[in-house]
Short mmCIF file of C-alpha atoms in Angstrom, two decimals:
data_model
loop_
_atom_site.label_atom_id
_atom_site.label_comp_id
_atom_site.label_asym_id
_atom_site.label_seq_id
_atom_site.Cartn_x
_atom_site.Cartn_y
_atom_site.Cartn_z
CA UNK A 895 32.98 -26.72 -6.68
CA UNK A 896 30.90 -29.30 -4.75
CA UNK A 897 33.37 -29.80 -2.44
CA UNK A 898 33.26 -26.18 -1.08
CA UNK A 899 29.43 -26.74 -0.73
CA UNK A 900 28.09 -27.41 2.96
CA UNK A 901 25.23 -29.96 3.08
CA UNK A 902 21.75 -29.02 3.69
CA UNK A 903 22.32 -30.50 7.14
CA UNK A 904 25.05 -28.28 7.40
CA UNK A 905 23.39 -25.20 6.58
CA UNK A 906 20.47 -26.03 8.51
CA UNK A 907 23.14 -26.58 11.75
CA UNK A 908 24.30 -23.08 10.75
CA UNK A 909 21.28 -21.48 10.80
CA UNK A 910 19.61 -23.07 13.74
CA UNK A 911 22.60 -24.29 15.51
CA UNK A 912 21.39 -22.04 18.79
CA UNK A 913 17.69 -23.72 18.14
CA UNK A 914 18.04 -26.79 21.09
CA UNK A 915 20.01 -24.73 23.24
CA UNK A 916 17.62 -21.69 23.34
CA UNK A 917 14.63 -24.15 23.81
CA UNK A 918 16.44 -25.62 27.15
CA UNK A 919 17.19 -21.99 28.13
CA UNK A 920 13.54 -20.94 27.97
CA UNK A 921 12.18 -24.34 29.48
CA UNK A 922 14.58 -23.53 32.54
CA UNK A 923 13.37 -20.06 32.53
CA UNK A 924 10.06 -21.10 32.38
CA UNK A 925 10.74 -23.82 35.22
CA UNK A 926 12.48 -20.92 37.30
CA UNK A 927 9.49 -18.75 37.14
CA UNK A 928 6.85 -21.21 37.92
CA UNK A 929 9.19 -22.22 41.20
CA UNK A 930 9.17 -18.98 42.28
CA UNK A 931 5.67 -18.58 41.77
CA UNK A 932 4.79 -21.76 43.64
CA UNK A 933 7.25 -20.89 46.39
CA UNK A 934 5.21 -17.64 46.94
CA UNK A 935 2.20 -19.50 46.76
CA UNK A 936 3.20 -22.09 49.62
CA UNK A 937 4.96 -18.84 51.61
CA UNK A 938 1.83 -17.09 51.57
CA UNK A 939 -0.44 -19.89 52.36
CA UNK A 940 1.71 -21.07 55.26
CA UNK A 941 2.20 -17.36 56.59
CA UNK A 942 5.54 -17.26 55.89
CA UNK A 943 4.99 -13.76 54.48
CA UNK A 944 2.41 -11.48 56.18
CA UNK A 945 -1.09 -12.76 54.96
CA UNK A 946 -2.34 -9.21 55.37
CA UNK A 947 0.26 -7.32 53.16
CA UNK A 948 0.44 -10.24 50.59
CA UNK A 949 -1.94 -12.37 49.02
CA UNK A 950 -1.23 -15.68 47.24
CA UNK A 951 -0.39 -15.60 43.61
CA UNK A 952 -3.33 -17.46 42.83
CA UNK A 953 -5.65 -15.30 44.24
CA UNK A 954 -3.84 -12.39 42.45
CA UNK A 955 -4.71 -14.53 39.18
CA UNK A 956 -8.38 -14.90 40.33
CA UNK A 957 -8.75 -11.53 41.37
CA UNK A 958 -7.25 -10.41 37.90
CA UNK A 959 -9.57 -12.28 35.99
CA UNK A 960 -12.54 -10.73 37.90
CA UNK A 961 -11.32 -7.14 37.40
CA UNK A 962 -10.89 -8.22 33.59
CA UNK A 963 -14.51 -9.79 33.43
CA UNK A 964 -16.69 -7.41 35.15
CA UNK A 965 -15.49 -4.28 33.38
CA UNK A 966 -15.00 -2.10 36.43
CA UNK A 967 -11.77 -0.90 35.35
CA UNK A 968 -12.38 -1.24 31.67
CA UNK A 969 -12.21 2.76 31.30
CA UNK A 970 -8.89 3.03 33.27
CA UNK A 971 -7.26 0.50 31.33
CA UNK A 972 -8.31 2.20 28.10
CA UNK A 973 -7.16 5.30 29.19
CA UNK A 974 -3.72 4.17 30.56
CA UNK A 975 -3.41 2.16 26.90
CA UNK A 976 -4.61 5.17 24.98
CA UNK A 977 -1.92 7.47 26.79
CA UNK A 978 0.93 5.01 26.26
CA UNK A 979 -0.07 4.50 22.53
CA UNK A 980 -0.08 7.96 21.92
CA UNK A 981 3.11 8.58 23.69
CA UNK A 982 4.98 5.80 22.00
CA UNK A 983 3.70 6.96 18.54
CA UNK A 984 4.85 10.24 19.02
CA UNK A 985 8.10 9.14 20.50
CA UNK A 986 8.95 6.62 17.69
CA UNK A 987 8.22 9.35 14.92
CA UNK A 988 9.77 11.92 16.32
CA UNK A 989 12.60 10.03 17.76
CA UNK A 990 13.44 8.27 14.49
CA UNK A 991 13.67 11.81 12.59
CA UNK A 992 15.42 13.16 15.70
CA UNK A 993 18.11 10.32 15.14
CA UNK A 994 18.14 10.94 11.46
CA UNK A 995 18.77 14.65 11.99
CA UNK A 996 21.90 14.16 14.41
CA UNK A 997 23.02 11.59 11.66
CA UNK A 998 22.91 13.98 8.84
CA UNK A 999 23.94 17.10 10.77
CA UNK A 1000 27.17 16.21 12.45
CA UNK A 1001 27.34 19.30 14.02
CA UNK A 1002 23.81 19.33 15.63
CA UNK A 1003 25.23 15.93 17.07
CA UNK A 1004 28.41 17.56 18.50
CA UNK A 1005 26.31 20.33 20.27
CA UNK A 1006 23.62 17.74 21.69
CA UNK A 1007 26.10 14.87 22.36
CA UNK A 1008 26.82 15.64 26.09
CA UNK A 1009 22.98 16.59 26.56
CA UNK A 1010 21.96 12.84 25.32
CA UNK A 1011 24.31 11.60 27.52
CA UNK A 1012 23.25 13.27 30.73
CA UNK A 1013 19.51 12.71 29.49
CA UNK A 1014 18.25 9.85 31.47
CA UNK A 1015 20.31 11.24 34.80
CA UNK A 1016 17.31 13.94 34.97
CA UNK A 1017 14.28 12.35 36.85
CA UNK A 1018 11.87 12.87 34.33
CA UNK A 1019 8.84 13.36 36.80
CA UNK A 1020 9.99 16.41 38.18
CA UNK A 1021 8.94 18.24 34.91
CA UNK A 1022 5.32 17.49 35.25
CA UNK A 1023 4.12 20.56 36.96
CA UNK A 1024 5.64 22.39 34.17
CA UNK A 1025 3.80 20.02 31.75
CA UNK A 1026 0.72 20.78 33.43
CA UNK A 1027 1.60 24.35 32.88
CA UNK A 1028 2.29 23.64 29.15
CA UNK A 1029 -0.42 21.58 28.45
CA UNK A 1030 -3.33 22.19 31.15
CA UNK A 1031 -4.90 19.57 33.74
CA UNK A 1032 -5.60 16.96 31.60
CA UNK A 1033 -3.83 13.62 30.00
CA UNK A 1034 -1.64 15.34 27.87
CA UNK A 1035 0.90 15.95 30.53
CA UNK A 1036 1.36 12.27 31.16
CA UNK A 1037 1.55 11.72 27.72
CA UNK A 1038 4.45 14.09 27.23
CA UNK A 1039 5.83 12.57 29.98
CA UNK A 1040 6.05 9.29 28.54
CA UNK A 1041 6.90 10.96 25.00
CA UNK A 1042 10.00 12.82 26.85
CA UNK A 1043 11.14 9.46 28.65
CA UNK A 1044 11.14 7.57 25.25
CA UNK A 1045 12.14 9.96 22.53
CA UNK A 1046 15.91 9.91 23.36
CA UNK A 1047 16.23 5.90 23.38
CA UNK A 1048 14.44 6.09 20.07
CA UNK A 1049 16.83 8.82 18.63
CA UNK A 1050 20.09 7.01 19.81
CA UNK A 1051 19.21 3.84 18.29
CA UNK A 1052 18.08 5.14 15.19
CA UNK A 1053 21.39 6.99 15.16
CA UNK A 1054 23.08 3.87 15.99
CA UNK A 1055 21.56 1.92 13.39
CA UNK A 1056 22.11 4.33 10.70
CA UNK A 1057 26.02 4.98 11.94
CA UNK A 1058 26.23 0.93 11.35
CA UNK A 1059 25.15 0.51 7.98
CA UNK A 1060 28.11 -0.92 6.22
CA UNK A 1061 29.48 1.55 3.30
CA UNK A 1062 29.98 -1.63 1.13
CA UNK A 1063 26.24 -1.68 0.90
CA UNK A 1064 25.85 2.08 0.29
CA UNK A 1065 28.45 1.51 -2.53
CA UNK A 1066 26.47 -1.22 -3.75
CA UNK A 1067 23.26 0.89 -4.10
CA UNK A 1068 25.52 3.40 -6.13
CA UNK A 1069 26.75 0.74 -8.53
CA UNK A 1070 22.94 -0.31 -8.84
CA UNK A 1071 22.27 3.31 -9.80
CA UNK A 1072 19.69 3.71 -7.04
CA UNK A 1073 18.44 7.18 -6.43
CA UNK A 1074 18.45 8.39 -2.88
CA UNK A 1075 14.97 7.93 -2.41
CA UNK A 1076 15.37 4.34 -3.10
CA UNK A 1077 18.69 3.85 -1.33
CA UNK A 1078 17.27 5.11 1.74
CA UNK A 1079 14.18 2.89 1.58
CA UNK A 1080 15.59 -0.36 0.02
CA UNK A 1081 18.94 -0.23 1.73
CA UNK A 1082 19.39 1.95 4.55
CA UNK A 1083 16.10 1.34 6.55
CA UNK A 1084 16.56 -2.64 6.09
CA UNK A 1085 20.05 -2.44 7.15
CA UNK A 1086 19.48 -0.25 10.17
CA UNK A 1087 16.20 -1.74 11.15
CA UNK A 1088 17.37 -4.24 14.01
CA UNK A 1089 18.97 -0.99 15.76
CA UNK A 1090 15.98 1.13 14.87
CA UNK A 1091 13.75 -1.66 16.34
CA UNK A 1092 15.75 -1.84 19.47
CA UNK A 1093 14.48 1.89 19.74
CA UNK A 1094 11.06 1.17 19.32
CA UNK A 1095 11.39 -1.46 21.92
CA UNK A 1096 12.70 0.75 24.31
CA UNK A 1097 10.27 3.43 23.37
CA UNK A 1098 7.16 1.13 24.23
CA UNK A 1099 8.80 0.03 27.51
CA UNK A 1100 9.92 3.71 28.46
CA UNK A 1101 6.29 4.98 27.35
CA UNK A 1102 4.35 2.42 29.47
CA UNK A 1103 6.80 3.43 32.64
CA UNK A 1104 6.30 6.84 32.50
CA UNK A 1105 2.70 6.90 32.00
CA UNK A 1106 1.99 4.25 34.31
CA UNK A 1107 4.36 5.55 37.11
CA UNK A 1108 3.11 9.29 36.25
CA UNK A 1109 -0.67 7.91 37.06
CA UNK A 1110 0.81 6.29 40.40
CA UNK A 1111 2.37 9.32 41.61
CA UNK A 1112 0.75 12.30 39.85
CA UNK A 1113 -2.86 11.30 38.26
CA UNK A 1114 -6.55 11.04 39.30
CA UNK A 1115 -7.48 8.25 36.70
CA UNK A 1116 -5.66 5.11 34.85
CA UNK A 1117 -4.37 1.68 35.86
CA UNK A 1118 -1.53 3.31 37.83
CA UNK A 1119 -3.78 5.69 40.04
CA UNK A 1120 -6.09 2.76 40.73
CA UNK A 1121 -3.31 0.50 41.84
CA UNK A 1122 -2.13 3.41 44.20
CA UNK A 1123 -5.76 3.85 45.17
CA UNK A 1124 -6.09 0.40 46.41
CA UNK A 1125 -2.69 0.05 47.95
CA UNK A 1126 -3.77 3.29 50.13
CA UNK A 1127 -7.17 1.62 51.07
CA UNK A 1128 -5.52 -1.55 51.95
CA UNK A 1129 -7.86 -3.36 49.00
CA UNK A 1130 -4.91 -6.17 48.41
CA UNK A 1131 -7.26 -8.12 46.07
CA UNK A 1132 -7.68 -5.16 43.62
CA UNK A 1133 -3.98 -3.86 44.19
CA UNK A 1134 -2.43 -7.32 43.37
CA UNK A 1135 -5.20 -7.90 40.68
CA UNK A 1136 -4.55 -4.98 38.86
CA UNK A 1137 -0.55 -5.39 39.24
CA UNK A 1138 -1.12 -8.82 37.83
CA UNK A 1139 -2.88 -7.81 34.74
CA UNK A 1140 -0.47 -5.43 34.26
CA UNK A 1141 2.61 -7.46 34.67
CA UNK A 1142 0.91 -9.91 32.30
CA UNK A 1143 0.07 -7.53 29.63
CA UNK A 1144 3.78 -5.75 29.99
CA UNK A 1145 5.29 -9.18 30.02
CA UNK A 1146 3.85 -10.40 27.09
CA UNK A 1147 4.31 -7.22 24.90
CA UNK A 1148 8.38 -7.64 26.12
CA UNK A 1149 8.10 -11.25 24.99
CA UNK A 1150 7.04 -10.31 21.43
CA UNK A 1151 9.16 -7.54 21.11
CA UNK A 1152 11.99 -9.45 22.11
CA UNK A 1153 11.64 -12.34 19.92
CA UNK A 1154 11.15 -9.98 17.00
CA UNK A 1155 14.18 -8.40 17.93
CA UNK A 1156 16.05 -11.65 18.24
CA UNK A 1157 15.22 -12.94 14.86
CA UNK A 1158 16.29 -9.55 13.39
CA UNK A 1159 19.58 -9.50 15.05
CA UNK A 1160 20.30 -13.28 14.62
CA UNK A 1161 20.68 -13.05 10.89
CA UNK A 1162 23.42 -9.85 11.49
CA UNK A 1163 25.06 -11.44 14.33
CA UNK A 1164 25.62 -15.02 13.05
CA UNK A 1165 26.76 -13.07 9.62
CA UNK A 1166 29.44 -10.97 11.65
CA UNK A 1167 30.64 -14.30 13.39
CA UNK A 1168 31.31 -16.19 10.50
CA UNK B 813 65.47 2.26 -5.13
CA UNK B 814 66.20 5.77 -6.34
CA UNK B 815 66.09 4.96 -10.00
CA UNK B 816 63.48 6.40 -12.55
CA UNK B 817 60.26 4.51 -13.13
CA UNK B 818 59.61 3.35 -16.73
CA UNK B 819 55.86 4.45 -16.68
CA UNK B 820 53.54 2.72 -19.38
CA UNK B 821 51.38 5.43 -21.09
CA UNK B 822 49.95 3.00 -23.59
CA UNK B 823 47.44 4.01 -26.60
CA UNK B 824 47.43 7.81 -27.03
CA UNK B 825 43.92 9.31 -27.52
CA UNK B 826 41.77 8.26 -29.73
CA UNK B 827 41.08 5.08 -28.30
CA UNK B 828 42.30 2.06 -30.66
CA UNK B 829 39.41 -0.10 -32.09
CA UNK B 830 38.58 -2.94 -29.76
CA UNK B 831 38.81 -0.58 -26.68
CA UNK B 832 36.03 -0.99 -24.26
CA UNK B 833 37.35 1.50 -21.50
CA UNK B 834 39.79 4.40 -22.34
CA UNK B 835 41.57 5.93 -19.44
CA UNK B 836 43.24 9.21 -20.68
CA UNK B 837 45.52 10.81 -17.75
CA UNK B 838 42.99 9.90 -15.07
CA UNK B 839 44.40 11.42 -11.84
CA UNK B 840 42.80 11.60 -8.58
CA UNK B 841 43.89 13.84 -5.69
CA UNK B 842 41.88 13.78 -2.54
CA UNK B 843 41.72 17.15 -0.48
CA UNK B 844 42.86 17.24 2.89
CA UNK B 845 40.48 17.84 6.03
CA UNK B 846 41.21 21.18 7.30
CA UNK B 847 43.37 22.74 4.45
CA UNK B 848 46.21 20.64 4.74
CA UNK B 849 48.20 19.09 1.70
CA UNK B 850 46.11 17.31 -0.77
CA UNK B 851 46.65 13.78 -1.45
CA UNK B 852 47.65 12.65 -4.56
CA UNK B 853 46.34 9.20 -4.90
CA UNK B 854 46.54 8.23 -8.40
CA UNK B 855 47.88 8.89 -11.57
CA UNK B 856 48.25 10.41 -14.24
CA UNK B 857 47.01 6.88 -15.77
CA UNK B 858 46.72 6.40 -19.25
CA UNK B 859 45.46 3.00 -20.89
CA UNK B 860 43.01 0.79 -22.40
CA UNK B 861 40.82 -2.22 -21.23
CA UNK B 862 40.46 -4.09 -24.38
CA UNK B 863 37.02 -5.74 -25.09
CA UNK B 864 36.37 -9.06 -23.30
CA UNK B 865 39.82 -9.40 -21.71
CA UNK B 866 40.68 -10.24 -18.41
CA UNK B 867 42.87 -7.65 -16.99
CA UNK B 868 44.38 -7.83 -13.59
CA UNK B 869 45.95 -4.76 -11.28
CA UNK B 870 48.65 -5.73 -9.02
CA UNK B 871 50.53 -2.86 -6.80
CA UNK B 872 51.71 -2.51 -3.46
CA UNK B 873 49.20 -1.43 -0.65
CA UNK B 874 47.95 2.09 -0.72
CA UNK B 875 49.01 2.50 -4.18
CA UNK B 876 45.61 3.33 -5.56
CA UNK B 877 44.57 0.44 -7.02
CA UNK B 878 40.84 0.48 -5.20
CA UNK B 879 40.91 4.37 -6.24
CA UNK B 880 41.40 3.24 -9.96
CA UNK B 881 38.49 0.59 -9.65
CA UNK B 882 36.41 3.51 -8.54
CA UNK B 883 37.17 5.82 -10.88
CA UNK B 884 36.19 3.39 -13.62
CA UNK B 885 33.22 2.46 -12.03
CA UNK B 886 32.18 5.69 -11.67
CA UNK B 887 31.82 5.53 -8.09
CA UNK B 888 34.39 8.79 -8.12
CA UNK B 889 35.37 11.25 -10.46
CA UNK B 890 39.15 11.82 -11.58
CA UNK B 891 40.18 15.10 -10.33
CA UNK B 892 41.90 15.68 -13.92
CA UNK B 893 41.86 13.16 -17.41
CA UNK B 894 39.20 11.45 -18.71
CA UNK B 895 37.70 7.83 -18.50
CA UNK B 896 35.21 6.45 -21.42
CA UNK B 897 33.20 3.32 -21.31
CA UNK B 898 31.83 2.11 -24.81
CA UNK B 899 33.17 5.47 -26.19
CA UNK B 900 30.93 7.75 -23.78
CA UNK B 901 32.81 9.39 -21.03
CA UNK B 902 32.21 8.50 -17.15
CA UNK B 903 31.48 11.40 -15.28
CA UNK B 904 31.52 10.19 -11.45
CA UNK B 905 28.29 8.22 -12.47
CA UNK B 906 28.09 4.22 -12.52
CA UNK B 907 27.14 3.49 -16.51
CA UNK B 908 24.56 1.13 -17.71
CA UNK B 909 26.59 -2.43 -18.02
CA UNK B 910 29.04 -2.08 -15.28
CA UNK B 911 29.06 -4.30 -12.26
CA UNK B 912 31.50 -4.21 -9.26
CA UNK B 913 31.97 -7.19 -6.93
CA UNK B 914 33.70 -5.39 -3.79
CA UNK B 915 36.02 -7.37 -1.11
CA UNK B 916 33.61 -6.98 1.63
CA UNK B 917 30.30 -9.12 1.91
CA UNK B 918 27.91 -6.97 0.05
CA UNK B 919 24.86 -9.46 0.28
CA UNK B 920 21.64 -7.86 2.21
CA UNK B 921 21.32 -9.88 5.40
CA UNK B 922 17.40 -9.11 5.23
CA UNK B 923 16.85 -10.87 1.72
CA UNK B 924 17.10 -14.54 1.06
CA UNK B 925 19.75 -15.68 -1.68
CA UNK B 926 17.10 -15.55 -4.46
CA UNK B 927 15.95 -11.99 -3.62
CA UNK B 928 19.63 -10.74 -2.98
CA UNK B 929 20.53 -12.43 -6.62
CA UNK B 930 17.47 -10.75 -8.35
CA UNK B 931 17.89 -7.23 -6.58
CA UNK B 932 19.55 -5.38 -9.29
CA UNK B 933 17.75 -6.85 -11.98
CA UNK B 934 14.54 -6.03 -10.09
CA UNK B 935 15.31 -2.39 -9.76
CA UNK B 936 15.92 -2.15 -13.33
CA UNK B 937 12.46 -3.26 -14.22
CA UNK B 938 13.04 -6.47 -15.67
CA UNK B 939 9.85 -8.53 -16.26
CA UNK B 940 9.47 -11.23 -12.96
CA UNK B 941 9.52 -14.41 -15.27
CA UNK B 942 13.10 -13.00 -17.02
CA UNK B 943 14.29 -12.16 -13.55
CA UNK B 944 13.58 -15.79 -12.24
CA UNK B 945 14.94 -17.22 -15.32
CA UNK B 946 18.06 -15.19 -14.99
CA UNK B 947 18.54 -15.71 -10.93
CA UNK B 948 18.10 -19.37 -11.48
CA UNK B 949 20.63 -19.49 -13.85
CA UNK B 950 23.15 -17.37 -11.71
CA UNK B 951 22.61 -19.54 -8.75
CA UNK B 952 22.98 -22.66 -10.66
CA UNK B 953 26.24 -21.37 -12.18
CA UNK B 954 27.37 -20.28 -8.58
CA UNK B 955 26.34 -23.71 -7.10
CA UNK B 956 23.72 -21.78 -4.96
CA UNK B 957 20.64 -23.59 -6.39
CA UNK B 958 20.02 -25.41 -3.37
CA UNK B 959 20.40 -22.20 -1.19
CA UNK B 960 17.93 -19.92 -2.81
CA UNK B 961 15.86 -19.53 0.16
CA UNK B 962 18.37 -19.26 2.62
CA UNK B 963 19.79 -16.30 4.12
CA UNK B 964 23.28 -14.90 3.93
CA UNK B 965 23.60 -15.55 7.59
CA UNK B 966 23.19 -19.36 6.83
CA UNK B 967 26.08 -19.40 4.25
CA UNK B 968 30.07 -19.15 4.61
CA UNK B 969 31.92 -16.15 3.58
CA UNK B 970 32.83 -17.69 0.07
CA UNK B 971 28.83 -18.73 -0.50
CA UNK B 972 28.23 -15.02 0.39
CA UNK B 973 30.55 -13.96 -2.09
CA UNK B 974 29.05 -15.83 -4.51
CA UNK B 975 25.83 -14.42 -3.90
CA UNK B 976 27.17 -10.98 -5.03
CA UNK B 977 28.73 -12.60 -7.99
CA UNK B 978 25.48 -13.92 -8.85
CA UNK B 979 23.70 -10.71 -8.22
CA UNK B 980 26.35 -8.90 -10.55
CA UNK B 981 25.88 -11.84 -13.16
CA UNK B 982 21.99 -11.43 -13.37
CA UNK B 983 22.51 -7.77 -14.61
CA UNK B 984 24.31 -9.43 -17.41
CA UNK B 985 27.12 -6.67 -17.46
CA UNK B 986 29.45 -5.79 -20.26
CA UNK B 987 32.37 -4.68 -17.46
CA UNK B 988 32.90 -6.43 -14.35
CA UNK B 989 35.08 -4.73 -11.70
CA UNK B 990 36.21 -6.82 -8.73
CA UNK B 991 37.81 -5.04 -6.22
CA UNK B 992 39.66 -7.81 -4.25
CA UNK B 993 36.60 -10.04 -3.98
CA UNK B 994 38.79 -13.13 -2.76
CA UNK B 995 40.53 -11.33 -0.04
CA UNK B 996 38.83 -12.35 2.89
CA UNK B 997 38.68 -16.00 1.73
CA UNK B 998 40.94 -18.76 2.35
CA UNK B 999 43.45 -19.99 0.23
CA UNK B 1000 41.59 -23.06 -1.02
CA UNK B 1001 38.11 -21.36 -1.39
CA UNK B 1002 40.05 -18.50 -3.39
CA UNK B 1003 41.68 -20.89 -6.03
CA UNK B 1004 38.11 -22.09 -6.55
CA UNK B 1005 36.59 -18.86 -6.82
CA UNK B 1006 39.23 -17.79 -9.21
CA UNK B 1007 38.22 -20.80 -11.55
CA UNK B 1008 34.57 -19.97 -11.15
CA UNK B 1009 35.36 -16.34 -12.53
CA UNK B 1010 37.10 -17.78 -15.35
CA UNK B 1011 33.74 -19.70 -16.07
CA UNK B 1012 31.84 -16.87 -15.80
CA UNK B 1013 34.16 -14.62 -17.92
CA UNK B 1014 34.18 -17.35 -20.45
CA UNK B 1015 30.17 -17.56 -20.65
CA UNK B 1016 29.52 -13.86 -20.54
CA UNK B 1017 32.43 -12.52 -22.76
CA UNK B 1018 32.33 -9.80 -20.45
CA UNK B 1019 35.27 -7.36 -19.73
CA UNK B 1020 37.08 -8.12 -16.41
CA UNK B 1021 39.30 -5.87 -14.29
CA UNK B 1022 40.30 -7.58 -11.21
CA UNK B 1023 42.31 -5.52 -8.22
CA UNK B 1024 44.08 -8.09 -6.38
CA UNK B 1025 47.30 -8.39 -3.92
CA UNK B 1026 47.80 -11.70 -5.22
CA UNK B 1027 50.41 -12.11 -8.07
CA UNK B 1028 49.62 -15.97 -8.25
CA UNK B 1029 45.60 -14.80 -8.62
CA UNK B 1030 46.66 -12.31 -11.32
CA UNK B 1031 49.07 -14.51 -13.18
CA UNK B 1032 46.54 -17.50 -13.19
CA UNK B 1033 43.30 -15.62 -14.32
CA UNK B 1034 44.90 -12.79 -16.63
CA UNK B 1035 45.13 -12.03 -20.18
CA UNK B 1036 47.34 -8.91 -18.93
CA UNK B 1037 48.49 -7.65 -15.87
CA UNK B 1038 49.11 -3.89 -14.90
CA UNK B 1039 51.62 -3.39 -12.06
CA UNK B 1040 51.19 -0.14 -10.24
CA UNK B 1041 53.89 1.82 -8.57
CA UNK B 1042 53.36 3.09 -4.89
CA UNK B 1043 51.68 6.13 -4.44
CA UNK B 1044 50.73 8.08 -6.72
CA UNK B 1045 49.96 4.90 -8.35
CA UNK B 1046 50.75 4.73 -12.18
CA UNK B 1047 51.51 1.74 -14.27
CA UNK B 1048 54.96 0.65 -14.46
CA UNK B 1049 54.37 -2.34 -16.46
CA UNK B 1050 51.75 -4.23 -18.21
CA UNK B 1051 52.45 -8.00 -19.29
CA UNK B 1052 50.56 -10.18 -21.45
CA UNK B 1053 50.38 -13.74 -20.11
CA UNK B 1054 49.55 -15.35 -23.48
CA UNK B 1055 47.21 -17.83 -21.77
CA UNK B 1056 44.43 -19.45 -23.87
CA UNK B 1057 40.64 -18.54 -23.01
CA UNK B 1058 40.09 -22.26 -21.59
CA UNK B 1059 42.72 -21.69 -18.70
CA UNK B 1060 42.41 -23.06 -15.46
CA UNK B 1061 44.49 -24.13 -12.49
CA UNK B 1062 46.43 -26.31 -14.34
CA UNK B 1063 47.92 -23.33 -15.96
CA UNK B 1064 50.14 -23.08 -12.83
CA UNK B 1065 52.09 -26.06 -14.21
CA UNK B 1066 53.09 -24.12 -17.15
CA UNK B 1067 57.11 -23.07 -16.99
CA UNK B 1068 56.00 -19.46 -18.22
CA UNK B 1069 53.93 -19.32 -14.79
CA UNK B 1070 56.99 -19.05 -12.88
CA UNK B 1071 58.63 -16.72 -15.16
CA UNK B 1072 55.74 -14.64 -15.20
CA UNK B 1073 55.19 -14.75 -11.48
CA UNK B 1074 59.10 -13.66 -10.74
CA UNK B 1075 59.05 -10.93 -13.59
CA UNK B 1076 55.93 -9.21 -11.71
CA UNK B 1077 57.45 -9.60 -8.38
CA UNK B 1078 60.91 -8.17 -9.45
CA UNK B 1079 58.90 -5.10 -10.40
CA UNK B 1080 56.64 -4.94 -7.62
CA UNK B 1081 59.32 -5.74 -4.63
CA UNK B 1082 61.00 -2.24 -4.79
CA UNK B 1083 57.59 -0.47 -5.09
CA UNK B 1084 56.61 -2.37 -1.84
CA UNK B 1085 59.42 -1.34 -0.15
CA UNK B 1086 58.68 2.21 -1.14
CA UNK B 1087 55.13 2.01 0.15
CA UNK B 1088 56.67 0.50 3.55
CA UNK B 1089 58.78 3.26 3.60
CA UNK B 1090 61.76 0.99 3.63
#
């Protein structure tokens, strides 16, 4: 029996075989980003790019820091953040339930399938006037815009996750004499979690895109609106500073989400590959 | 090929003493979707699994071996007939004391090896110290002690299957049903896993029913081997191997081993041809 056992070294290689390569890729990626920023810095300092319309990245960072510390845009930041959060919470919970309903009711799924497939072909922002009629002239139309943009991604990924729960795990639950609720909580949910998490990740990203995009085009408050306002008033320092803040914030969220998603999928992917 | 089958109709009701599982006229017919012709998958089958024996089932592909296992496990109810475990009829619900190991990897990828093995025992409400004791014993028995903190994705296919067997072992089942548990493994690992199953069977004293495609595996491991006909599956032969309880891979050197293999293959060959439509 001992002959069939891999050593602890082999085990650790199997589990972390991608480790060094992943770090190398991450290092290369960081180098590419830093080189691009350095290139932009040099290009704008040397006036290779029009200095009136583009400021050096170092000045963007400085402006972002000033905007963050002087608190002038705190209300707009909080407004954007709270709107996106409301949209994310609604989209993830309703999207999960909708995905569950599609999984449990095949007839409903057959009816809705073509609509779901073409859902993202609709430019969601055209619904804004209708949302104003329905919810009034306040933050809710924007929140609903984020919700509508995110819910289907969440539902489709939930459905995908539920469909991919291996039958053998459900049969195991029956052998272990688990009831339907325990089966759902202890087997179905964790087994589908990587895919459900992809839905959550997309719902977060889509909510931010819709809320900030909506503010930029259609609103009178929020970070998106302030970027548009600064742009229209040729206030490059504020515009780029706010953009820098936004990109850093969204980028950080995405990195965290990507890392969690990666760790969830890795167990499954290696398992399927062995 | 058109000759009539000599079907085995063992042990008429009631079950004889020493019977662990009594199967009486069990038949499974699956309704066809859309009102087509129903599929007669299995039976009628009548036979007994004896207390503490290692019984293997061989048969051509699609003959209903796994359907039989589902019925005995209580994962599915027979369309006709009855199945009793320890004198109590199973009615499509898995009874206490039964464990099943499937061919597919049924380890939970989100749990570490220790928690995988402990899963069923914890669900049954065993105290944590007893769970720990049982799991440590099962992992040591299956050669997985050093991997308690590993995730299944870090293990080979054979080791993951051992995790599933350890999970079953922790429950201390009185009846173990094995649905081609080594089917996805390479030949060497298969042989070693077979030896481990024999060790497990000897240690626990549980009754084992193994579904397998491999005549070698069946002959090497079993006290009795049931050969099934092409669908609808029925036992056409049940042979006693006569091996001692302390058997192992050296049993393959016994002259009787080859004779048993040939006997089973001679019965199975025609059925396999039928299953292939030849």
